């Protein structure tokens, strides 16, 4: 269900599209896909919360059958605009209702949720994990990232549930957006409780804005049990 809060987030994305329209694929997604798939031929992948479509481009160039999923139609249109330039046809664009993934059970070999799962609350996270498990084939692969509690944005806003903050106006274009932060034990528990095996856990940190801001992420490679 799209809430009023979700609608505000979509309007913010549309208004500030220049900042959210990232042009280049994330090198960590590229590394993951190349590590786990020699080619995308005869493989189905879900780019969940595809956003600006920057990682969808890599999936297309590798030859995957792609489901680009987002609850924001502006994101889907932008992704389509970029993929159309590649003249790539093995892709479907799907608008979802925030926490559902309207695909058949066990229909996908891999799901990538990059820059997506730390925006949701605990209830939504539980619903999404159930959906991700449902649409993946047995042994299907799952890549996601999360914000750690060492991230500079932690605590900068109103806490609406444990470690979930509505960011305040000191965080620039992120004002009003929900961010969830977590520790390693919480991540491991989340995956174990939802029948996923963690294959690889990494912690990536980078200082930006003249060393004033620390971006800290968990990156999780997992497999459906």
Tab-separated table of N, CA and C in Angstrom, residues 23-136:
chain	number	residue	atom	x	y	z
A	23	UNK	N	24.163	8.348	-12.401
A	23	UNK	CA	24.415	7.960	-13.777
A	23	UNK	C	25.163	6.647	-13.924
A	24	UNK	N	26.063	6.352	-13.009
A	24	UNK	CA	26.963	5.226	-13.192
A	24	UNK	C	26.588	4.054	-12.284
A	25	UNK	N	26.740	2.830	-12.772
A	25	UNK	CA	26.461	1.657	-11.937
A	25	UNK	C	27.343	1.649	-10.697
A	26	UNK	N	26.834	1.064	-9.623
A	26	UNK	CA	27.639	0.920	-8.411
A	26	UNK	C	28.664	-0.187	-8.636
A	27	UNK	N	29.924	0.109	-8.383
A	27	UNK	CA	30.989	-0.856	-8.660
A	27	UNK	C	30.813	-2.141	-7.856
A	28	UNK	N	30.172	-2.064	-6.700
A	28	UNK	CA	29.968	-3.258	-5.882
A	28	UNK	C	28.910	-4.181	-6.476
A	29	UNK	N	27.904	-3.602	-7.129
A	29	UNK	CA	26.917	-4.411	-7.836
A	29	UNK	C	27.561	-5.068	-9.047
A	30	UNK	N	28.372	-4.316	-9.774
A	30	UNK	CA	29.083	-4.862	-10.930
A	30	UNK	C	29.967	-6.028	-10.498
A	31	UNK	N	30.701	-5.840	-9.419
A	31	UNK	CA	31.590	-6.898	-8.912
A	31	UNK	C	30.792	-8.137	-8.525
A	32	UNK	N	29.674	-7.930	-7.843
A	32	UNK	CA	28.841	-9.051	-7.417
A	32	UNK	C	28.323	-9.849	-8.606
A	33	UNK	N	27.785	-9.156	-9.600
A	33	UNK	CA	27.209	-9.846	-10.749
A	33	UNK	C	28.275	-10.604	-11.536
A	34	UNK	N	29.415	-10.000	-11.718
A	34	UNK	CA	30.484	-10.665	-12.460
A	34	UNK	C	31.098	-11.827	-11.685
A	35	UNK	N	31.053	-11.750	-10.364
A	35	UNK	CA	31.569	-12.827	-9.532
A	35	UNK	C	30.653	-14.047	-9.567
A	36	UNK	N	29.349	-13.799	-9.651
A	36	UNK	CA	28.378	-14.883	-9.519
A	36	UNK	C	27.777	-15.366	-10.841
A	37	UNK	N	27.930	-14.580	-11.892
A	37	UNK	CA	27.369	-14.951	-13.192
A	37	UNK	C	28.369	-14.640	-14.296
A	38	UNK	N	28.799	-15.643	-15.034
A	38	UNK	CA	29.662	-15.395	-16.193
A	38	UNK	C	28.893	-14.622	-17.251
A	39	UNK	N	27.614	-14.897	-17.335
A	39	UNK	CA	26.712	-14.209	-18.254
A	39	UNK	C	25.315	-14.231	-17.657
A	40	UNK	N	24.479	-13.313	-18.127
A	40	UNK	CA	23.096	-13.311	-17.671
A	40	UNK	C	22.164	-14.092	-18.567
A	41	UNK	N	22.710	-14.673	-19.643
A	41	UNK	CA	21.877	-15.438	-20.580
A	41	UNK	C	21.126	-16.557	-19.865
A	42	UNK	N	19.826	-16.639	-20.151
A	42	UNK	CA	18.942	-17.662	-19.569
A	42	UNK	C	18.803	-17.533	-18.055
A	43	UNK	N	19.088	-16.344	-17.531
A	43	UNK	CA	18.930	-16.069	-16.110
A	43	UNK	C	17.958	-14.902	-15.927
A	44	UNK	N	17.111	-15.015	-14.898
A	44	UNK	CA	16.134	-13.967	-14.599
A	44	UNK	C	16.591	-13.207	-13.364
A	45	UNK	N	16.631	-11.882	-13.461
A	45	UNK	CA	17.070	-11.057	-12.338
A	45	UNK	C	16.031	-9.983	-12.048
A	46	UNK	N	15.861	-9.675	-10.775
A	46	UNK	CA	14.958	-8.603	-10.338
A	46	UNK	C	15.805	-7.449	-9.835
A	47	UNK	N	15.643	-6.282	-10.454
A	47	UNK	CA	16.264	-5.064	-9.923
A	47	UNK	C	15.190	-4.377	-9.093
A	48	UNK	N	15.179	-4.711	-7.791
A	48	UNK	CA	14.131	-4.214	-6.899
A	48	UNK	C	14.469	-2.805	-6.450
A	49	UNK	N	13.477	-1.898	-6.552
A	49	UNK	CA	13.691	-0.477	-6.295
A	49	UNK	C	14.791	0.023	-7.235
A	50	UNK	N	14.521	-0.120	-8.522
A	50	UNK	CA	15.542	0.157	-9.540
A	50	UNK	C	15.974	1.611	-9.576
A	51	UNK	N	15.154	2.516	-9.046
A	51	UNK	CA	15.565	3.913	-8.948
A	51	UNK	C	15.867	4.529	-10.295
A	52	UNK	N	17.070	5.062	-10.449
A	52	UNK	CA	17.464	5.738	-11.681
A	52	UNK	C	17.880	4.776	-12.772
A	53	UNK	N	17.894	3.478	-12.472
A	53	UNK	CA	18.226	2.481	-13.480
A	53	UNK	C	19.709	2.293	-13.723
A	54	UNK	N	20.536	2.833	-12.844
A	54	UNK	CA	21.976	2.767	-13.112
A	54	UNK	C	22.501	1.337	-13.075
A	55	UNK	N	21.944	0.490	-12.200
A	55	UNK	CA	22.391	-0.907	-12.147
A	55	UNK	C	21.644	-1.781	-13.149
A	56	UNK	N	20.465	-1.350	-13.562
A	56	UNK	CA	19.721	-2.078	-14.592
A	56	UNK	C	20.521	-2.133	-15.884
A	57	UNK	N	21.264	-1.093	-16.161
A	57	UNK	CA	22.084	-1.028	-17.369
A	57	UNK	C	23.098	-2.166	-17.401
A	58	UNK	N	23.743	-2.430	-16.266
A	58	UNK	CA	24.719	-3.522	-16.189
A	58	UNK	C	24.039	-4.862	-16.447
A	59	UNK	N	22.865	-5.034	-15.849
A	59	UNK	CA	22.124	-6.288	-16.027
A	59	UNK	C	21.774	-6.504	-17.495
A	60	UNK	N	21.409	-5.426	-18.179
A	60	UNK	CA	21.092	-5.521	-19.604
A	60	UNK	C	22.332	-5.881	-20.414
A	61	UNK	N	23.445	-5.262	-20.111
A	61	UNK	CA	24.670	-5.529	-20.859
A	61	UNK	C	25.184	-6.948	-20.638
A	62	UNK	N	24.794	-7.560	-19.494
A	62	UNK	CA	25.173	-8.948	-19.233
A	62	UNK	C	24.186	-9.943	-19.842
A	63	UNK	N	23.049	-9.448	-20.339
A	63	UNK	CA	22.111	-10.319	-21.029
A	63	UNK	C	21.041	-10.965	-20.177
A	64	UNK	N	20.810	-10.471	-18.959
A	64	UNK	CA	19.764	-11.030	-18.104
A	64	UNK	C	18.370	-10.742	-18.675
A	65	UNK	N	17.409	-11.614	-18.340
A	65	UNK	CA	15.997	-11.263	-18.447
A	65	UNK	C	15.670	-10.478	-17.182
A	66	UNK	N	15.233	-9.240	-17.342
A	66	UNK	CA	15.166	-8.312	-16.217
A	66	UNK	C	13.726	-7.943	-15.872
A	67	UNK	N	13.440	-7.935	-14.565
A	67	UNK	CA	12.261	-7.273	-14.030
A	67	UNK	C	12.754	-6.039	-13.280
A	68	UNK	N	12.456	-4.859	-13.817
A	68	UNK	CA	12.787	-3.609	-13.128
A	68	UNK	C	11.563	-3.212	-12.309
A	69	UNK	N	11.709	-3.204	-10.987
A	69	UNK	CA	10.567	-3.005	-10.090
A	69	UNK	C	10.788	-1.742	-9.251
A	70	UNK	N	9.768	-0.902	-9.188
A	70	UNK	CA	9.818	0.273	-8.311
A	70	UNK	C	8.396	0.739	-8.053
A	71	UNK	N	8.156	1.314	-6.873
A	71	UNK	CA	6.820	1.824	-6.592
A	71	UNK	C	6.647	3.245	-7.105
A	72	UNK	N	7.734	3.849	-7.570
A	72	UNK	CA	7.715	5.212	-8.089
A	72	UNK	C	7.732	5.163	-9.619
A	73	UNK	N	6.647	5.569	-10.255
A	73	UNK	CA	6.560	5.509	-11.707
A	73	UNK	C	7.613	6.397	-12.369
A	74	UNK	N	7.977	7.499	-11.739
A	74	UNK	CA	9.025	8.352	-12.304
A	74	UNK	C	10.347	7.596	-12.425
A	75	UNK	N	10.621	6.733	-11.454
A	75	UNK	CA	11.832	5.911	-11.512
A	75	UNK	C	11.766	4.927	-12.677
A	76	UNK	N	10.625	4.288	-12.843
A	76	UNK	CA	10.475	3.317	-13.920
A	76	UNK	C	10.613	3.987	-15.287
A	77	UNK	N	10.049	5.168	-15.440
A	77	UNK	CA	10.138	5.877	-16.714
A	77	UNK	C	11.574	6.291	-17.013
A	78	UNK	N	12.291	6.709	-15.976
A	78	UNK	CA	13.693	7.089	-16.165
A	78	UNK	C	14.531	5.873	-16.531
A	79	UNK	N	14.283	4.751	-15.852
A	79	UNK	CA	14.998	3.515	-16.171
A	79	UNK	C	14.712	3.088	-17.611
A	80	UNK	N	13.463	3.140	-18.003
A	80	UNK	CA	13.094	2.771	-19.375
A	80	UNK	C	13.780	3.675	-20.393
A	81	UNK	N	13.847	4.948	-20.088
A	81	UNK	CA	14.508	5.899	-20.975
A	81	UNK	C	15.962	5.497	-21.233
A	82	UNK	N	16.638	5.050	-20.186
A	82	UNK	CA	18.045	4.661	-20.323
A	82	UNK	C	18.188	3.327	-21.055
A	83	UNK	N	17.320	2.363	-20.729
A	83	UNK	CA	17.411	1.046	-21.355
A	83	UNK	C	17.019	1.124	-22.828
A	84	UNK	N	16.075	1.979	-23.157
A	84	UNK	CA	15.678	2.148	-24.556
A	84	UNK	C	16.858	2.590	-25.419
A	85	UNK	N	17.756	3.366	-24.847
A	85	UNK	CA	18.931	3.818	-25.606
A	85	UNK	C	19.847	2.644	-25.963
A	86	UNK	N	19.763	1.562	-25.159
A	86	UNK	CA	20.557	0.367	-25.449
A	86	UNK	C	19.846	-0.554	-26.437
A	87	UNK	N	18.580	-0.211	-26.748
A	87	UNK	CA	17.741	-1.052	-27.617
A	87	UNK	C	17.666	-2.483	-27.070
A	88	UNK	N	17.446	-2.552	-25.754
A	88	UNK	CA	17.390	-3.843	-25.081
A	88	UNK	C	15.938	-4.201	-24.816
A	89	UNK	N	15.558	-5.430	-25.157
A	89	UNK	CA	14.147	-5.805	-25.096
A	89	UNK	C	13.806	-6.821	-24.008
A	90	UNK	N	14.806	-7.469	-23.410
A	90	UNK	CA	14.503	-8.523	-22.430
A	90	UNK	C	14.288	-7.928	-21.038
A	91	UNK	N	13.328	-7.039	-20.949
A	91	UNK	CA	13.069	-6.352	-19.686
A	91	UNK	C	11.590	-6.015	-19.570
A	92	UNK	N	11.074	-6.126	-18.344
A	92	UNK	CA	9.713	-5.704	-18.032
A	92	UNK	C	9.766	-4.701	-16.880
A	93	UNK	N	8.928	-3.680	-16.970
A	93	UNK	CA	8.888	-2.624	-15.954
A	93	UNK	C	7.626	-2.816	-15.121
A	94	UNK	N	7.808	-2.913	-13.798
A	94	UNK	CA	6.688	-3.251	-12.913
A	94	UNK	C	6.607	-2.245	-11.766
A	95	UNK	N	5.456	-1.602	-11.650
A	95	UNK	CA	5.209	-0.727	-10.501
A	95	UNK	C	4.582	-1.571	-9.399
A	96	UNK	N	5.221	-1.583	-8.231
A	96	UNK	CA	4.693	-2.379	-7.119
A	96	UNK	C	4.044	-1.472	-6.082
A	97	UNK	N	3.596	-2.073	-5.010
A	97	UNK	CA	2.914	-1.326	-3.948
A	97	UNK	C	3.792	-1.236	-2.698
A	98	UNK	N	5.055	-0.908	-2.934
A	98	UNK	CA	6.015	-0.686	-1.848
A	98	UNK	C	6.635	-1.974	-1.297
A	99	UNK	N	5.825	-2.906	-0.792
A	99	UNK	CA	6.413	-4.104	-0.183
A	99	UNK	C	6.033	-5.395	-0.894
A	100	UNK	N	5.264	-5.303	-1.969
A	100	UNK	CA	4.955	-6.512	-2.724
A	100	UNK	C	5.875	-6.589	-3.943
A	101	UNK	N	6.077	-7.815	-4.441
A	101	UNK	CA	6.831	-8.017	-5.677
A	101	UNK	C	5.929	-8.859	-6.566
A	102	UNK	N	5.183	-8.235	-7.479
A	102	UNK	CA	4.151	-8.941	-8.242
A	102	UNK	C	4.722	-9.832	-9.347
A	103	UNK	N	5.421	-10.884	-8.917
A	103	UNK	CA	5.976	-11.886	-9.812
A	103	UNK	C	5.549	-13.267	-9.335
A	104	UNK	N	5.653	-14.235	-10.205
A	104	UNK	CA	5.287	-15.604	-9.848
A	104	UNK	C	6.272	-16.191	-8.848
A	105	UNK	N	5.815	-17.128	-8.016
A	105	UNK	CA	6.725	-17.796	-7.080
A	105	UNK	C	7.855	-18.505	-7.825
A	106	UNK	N	9.049	-18.436	-7.226
A	106	UNK	CA	10.228	-19.135	-7.729
A	106	UNK	C	10.478	-18.837	-9.205
A	107	UNK	N	10.361	-17.551	-9.542
A	107	UNK	CA	10.504	-17.136	-10.942
A	107	UNK	C	11.855	-16.506	-11.255
A	108	UNK	N	12.675	-16.253	-10.230
A	108	UNK	CA	13.878	-15.462	-10.447
A	108	UNK	C	15.130	-16.152	-9.914
A	109	UNK	N	16.216	-15.969	-10.632
A	109	UNK	CA	17.503	-16.536	-10.221
A	109	UNK	C	18.234	-15.636	-9.238
A	110	UNK	N	17.967	-14.339	-9.314
A	110	UNK	CA	18.700	-13.377	-8.478
A	110	UNK	C	17.840	-12.150	-8.254
A	111	UNK	N	17.981	-11.550	-7.083
A	111	UNK	CA	17.323	-10.281	-6.789
A	111	UNK	C	18.346	-9.334	-6.186
A	112	UNK	N	18.409	-8.147	-6.741
A	112	UNK	CA	19.291	-7.097	-6.235
A	112	UNK	C	18.425	-5.986	-5.652
A	113	UNK	N	18.626	-5.683	-4.379
A	113	UNK	CA	17.918	-4.584	-3.710
A	113	UNK	C	18.988	-3.622	-3.214
A	114	UNK	N	19.467	-2.781	-4.110
A	114	UNK	CA	20.606	-1.920	-3.793
A	114	UNK	C	20.117	-0.525	-3.423
A	115	UNK	N	20.514	-0.070	-2.233
A	115	UNK	CA	20.050	1.230	-1.769
A	115	UNK	C	18.555	1.256	-1.579
A	116	UNK	N	17.985	0.163	-1.046
A	116	UNK	CA	16.529	0.052	-0.968
A	116	UNK	C	16.017	-0.333	0.404
A	117	UNK	N	16.636	-1.298	1.069
A	117	UNK	CA	16.031	-1.905	2.252
A	117	UNK	C	16.281	-1.135	3.548
A	118	UNK	N	17.110	-0.107	3.507
A	118	UNK	CA	17.287	0.681	4.737
A	118	UNK	C	16.318	1.859	4.811
A	119	UNK	N	15.418	1.973	3.843
A	119	UNK	CA	14.398	3.018	3.877
A	119	UNK	C	13.112	2.559	4.563
A	120	UNK	N	12.972	1.264	4.800
A	120	UNK	CA	11.688	0.740	5.260
A	120	UNK	C	11.691	0.487	6.770
A	121	UNK	N	10.500	0.398	7.335
A	121	UNK	CA	10.385	0.114	8.763
A	121	UNK	C	10.383	-1.399	9.009
A	122	UNK	N	10.284	-1.793	10.257
A	122	UNK	CA	10.385	-3.205	10.609
A	122	UNK	C	9.296	-4.059	9.987
A	123	UNK	N	8.062	-3.586	10.002
A	123	UNK	CA	6.957	-4.338	9.413
A	123	UNK	C	7.166	-4.510	7.920
A	124	UNK	N	7.543	-3.434	7.242
A	124	UNK	CA	7.780	-3.492	5.803
A	124	UNK	C	8.947	-4.413	5.476
A	125	UNK	N	9.969	-4.397	6.327
A	125	UNK	CA	11.146	-5.249	6.101
A	125	UNK	C	10.757	-6.722	6.146
A	126	UNK	N	9.920	-7.074	7.125
A	126	UNK	CA	9.440	-8.457	7.240
A	126	UNK	C	8.649	-8.860	6.005
A	127	UNK	N	7.770	-7.979	5.544
A	127	UNK	CA	6.963	-8.263	4.360
A	127	UNK	C	7.843	-8.427	3.126
A	128	UNK	N	8.851	-7.581	2.991
A	128	UNK	CA	9.726	-7.643	1.828
A	128	UNK	C	10.550	-8.925	1.810
A	129	UNK	N	11.056	-9.325	2.951
A	129	UNK	CA	11.849	-10.554	2.992
A	129	UNK	C	10.995	-11.761	2.602
A	130	UNK	N	9.739	-11.779	3.018
A	130	UNK	CA	8.841	-12.867	2.627
A	130	UNK	C	8.638	-12.882	1.111
A	131	UNK	N	8.480	-11.697	0.529
A	131	UNK	CA	8.300	-11.586	-0.905
A	131	UNK	C	9.568	-11.974	-1.677
A	132	UNK	N	10.707	-11.532	-1.190
A	132	UNK	CA	11.972	-11.875	-1.840
A	132	UNK	C	12.172	-13.386	-1.822
A	133	UNK	N	11.900	-13.985	-0.683
A	133	UNK	CA	12.019	-15.447	-0.572
A	133	UNK	C	11.058	-16.129	-1.545
A	134	UNK	N	9.858	-15.602	-1.654
A	134	UNK	CA	8.836	-16.228	-2.497
A	134	UNK	C	9.221	-16.219	-3.975
A	135	UNK	N	9.759	-15.098	-4.474
A	135	UNK	CA	9.997	-14.983	-5.919
A	135	UNK	C	11.312	-15.617	-6.362
A	136	UNK	N	12.217	-15.895	-5.424
A	136	UNK	CA	13.482	-16.525	-5.791
A	136	UNK	C	13.333	-18.028	-5.966
